[in-house]
Amino acid sequence: MKNYFSSNFKLGVLGGGQLGKMLLTETQKFDIYTSILDAAKDAPCAQICNEFHVGNLLDFNTVYNFGKKVDLLTIEIEHVNIEALLKLEQEGLEIYPQPNVLQIIQHKGKQKDFFVSHNIPTSPHKRFNNLQALKKETLKYPFVWKSAQFGYDGTGVKIVKTKNDLEVLTDTECIIEELIPFKNELAVIVARNKNGEIKTYPVVEMEFHPEANQVEYVICPARISDDVALKARNIALKVAESFQHIGLLAVEMFQTADDQILVNEVAPRTHNSGHYSIEASYTSQFEQHLRSILNLPLGNTDSKVAGIMVNLVGEEGFSGDVVYENMEEILKMDGVTPHIYGKKQTRPFRKMGHVTVVNNNLAEARKIAEIVKNTIRVISK
Amino acid sequence: MKNYFSSNFKLGVLGGGQLGKMLLTETQKFDIYTSILDAAKDAPCAQICNEFHVGNLLDFNTVYNFGKKVDLLTIEIEHVNIEALLKLEQEGLEIYPQPNVLQIIQHKGKQKDFFVSHNIPTSPHKRFNNLQALKKETLKYPFVWKSAQFGYDGTGVKIVKTKNDLEVLTDTECIIEELIPFKNELAVIVARNKNGEIKTYPVVEMEFHPEANQVEYVICPARISDDVALKARNIALKVAESFQHIGLLAVEMFQTADDQILVNEVAPRTHNSGHYSIEASYTSQFEQHLRSILNLPLGNTDSKVAGIMVNLVGEEGFSGDVVYENMEEILKMDGVTPHIYGKKQTRPFRKMGHVTVVNNNLAEARKIAEIVKNTIRVISK
């Protein structure tokens, strides 16, 4: 084992947002020296890492030069310059997740093709080079349209119900998928290290607002049968093994009406659906990511208690210096932990933080989570 | 409530050691801007706080000038210049714990007198201005000698068995105490905020090495009867109330052969005996300290699981660049979390980190803790 702890070893991280910030909690705990690259000089990680560099993650030279100065490179966002990573890897740098995996996952068309060629259950899809090619196809409505690249948090995804909806789509490489009616949206985080040691976290469930069609709660454990949970974990394992992925992989899935599990998409990193693990799990997803990329033994993925996460997003109608209204009220509640990402400015729907509710009793946690959701407001001064 | 989160509010902390570092995990989580003063430019907090200042904590001007630039001041070590704090407080700065409380606690003679005058059970003591005055007294051996000021981690404390032992004592203001035979050494952490809200953590037990007379494990919950635990928590509450203390107060106690609880001494801050709380409790002691000094509602002090802490101290015979031998072995064990404080140089007995073991079953945690203790070694290259 390399000596990572209080040593000269330097971990490089591409991206300095909230995922990077929560990773820093773990590098600080282990005293691992960390250098971070992000485009924003006031990124959440800027003041609390050992070394912070400002630069464009999609620029070849910026990423390449940054990579030359670290001993191992990881990411907290997958939209980075892959050519630079491939060259760095060729020159001997360890990069996890591996550039060739990132290359597939970055591109939704390649990602879906990968699932199909590896017999990973997923909804049927077709790829198109541009909007014109899509329009030439005989289409069956409704369907799901996804931009092939650079979509995240719902951008670059649309449900197309009629021919008229085609007109508002961006003219870009894309995929379309059958719209599958599902009864649950689930996710499983898998950790795998270079030795091939692999572990899954419990299945979590995304509970949607009945009208707004927006994820309101991430619930661990998912309120599903043991059979379905086991099936979901096994499929997640298969996905990570198929990629020979090193690091954390978040596998998003649908549970259909007849209890099939279909993989929706994957994220090659720590993930919003694993934030509950900071308070609820024996090993948080951020510590586990470190363990996996550093080829350390993986930690226990079990939960100590049930956990529910509520995202804190900027309220509509408010932009400017952020204020967290009623913070004191939620701090009074049992097992409630707010995480504030450190973005000084709020905007409608901007991810500003999250709140975790833990409790021995999942139903009780769910009740408290709802009160939290209805109490705290992310507004501006 | 003041707006502490992602705001212009600036928290000042005197001391940038490991207690400060673990506090920073919480200020980062809440995005509270933190400025730290420490004498060592490579202190554990140096690179991960928002603002770091190098200076002597015992120098009036250094502490005073630092305090003028923050909105609220706290400490992670009690050996600081009190005159500066008193003046800052007079000029309107909020300082928690309060300077007058620190003044009493800093001085073991005043601390013991305070216990006596507030009917807090403690072993009988006598105060002396210097060694000469002590030697003039008719002494009953054995007894415990303590330097009145600046002792910590066992320095400044000696068991005096015979008249000859007097010759090795430092010539300084001191107290002597009856040597009480005890069956357990216990501690209770109390949190109290400005509103007067007060909570105790469960009683922890210090398990000593049978020969070396050194604390080996801090165990939560202590393996004592509910009656004794309740008595200990009530006495701890009484101590914090007597001081009208704001912030965290660690109360160290002895359980005598006949189940009396005697207060040994107190520390006005986060404490080694509360480190288990990071992994085991609903609210870690560091988050609780923040909540109490910022007059936020206090968090749940209950445990999710049993917790045992093992200190990592530099091994005898090794000095220089630190290496944590067999780290990989302990990371394989269930529920084991190392905390590395970030001191680059090890020395015999230097506190370099700690390891927490959590488990649903305390006896199982105790077994794992022993294996951890016998596996990891803090040595030099």
Coordinates of C-alpha atoms in Angstrom, one line a residue, chain A residues 13 27-28 46 69 72 97 100 116 134 160 164 224 260 270 304 313 320 365:
Chain A
V13 CA -9.8 16.2 -8.2
T27 CA -9.5 13.7 2.7
Q28 CA -9.2 16.0 5.8
A46 CA -11.9 26.8 -3.1
K69 CA 1.2 17.8 -11.0
L72 CA -3.6 10.2 -8.8
P97 CA -12.8 6.3 -12.8
N100 CA -12.4 5.0 -21.3
V116 CA -27.4 -3.4 -24.7
L134 CA -34.8 12.3 -35.8
V160 CA -42.0 14.3 -26.4
N164 CA -45.3 19.7 -32.2
I224 CA -39.6 -2.4 -1.9
Q260 CA -38.6 -5.7 -13.8
T270 CA -20.5 10.1 -5.8
K304 CA -26.8 2.4 11.2
V313 CA -33.0 24.2 -4.0
G320 CA -29.2 37.0 -5.0
A365 CA -38.0 9.8 9.4

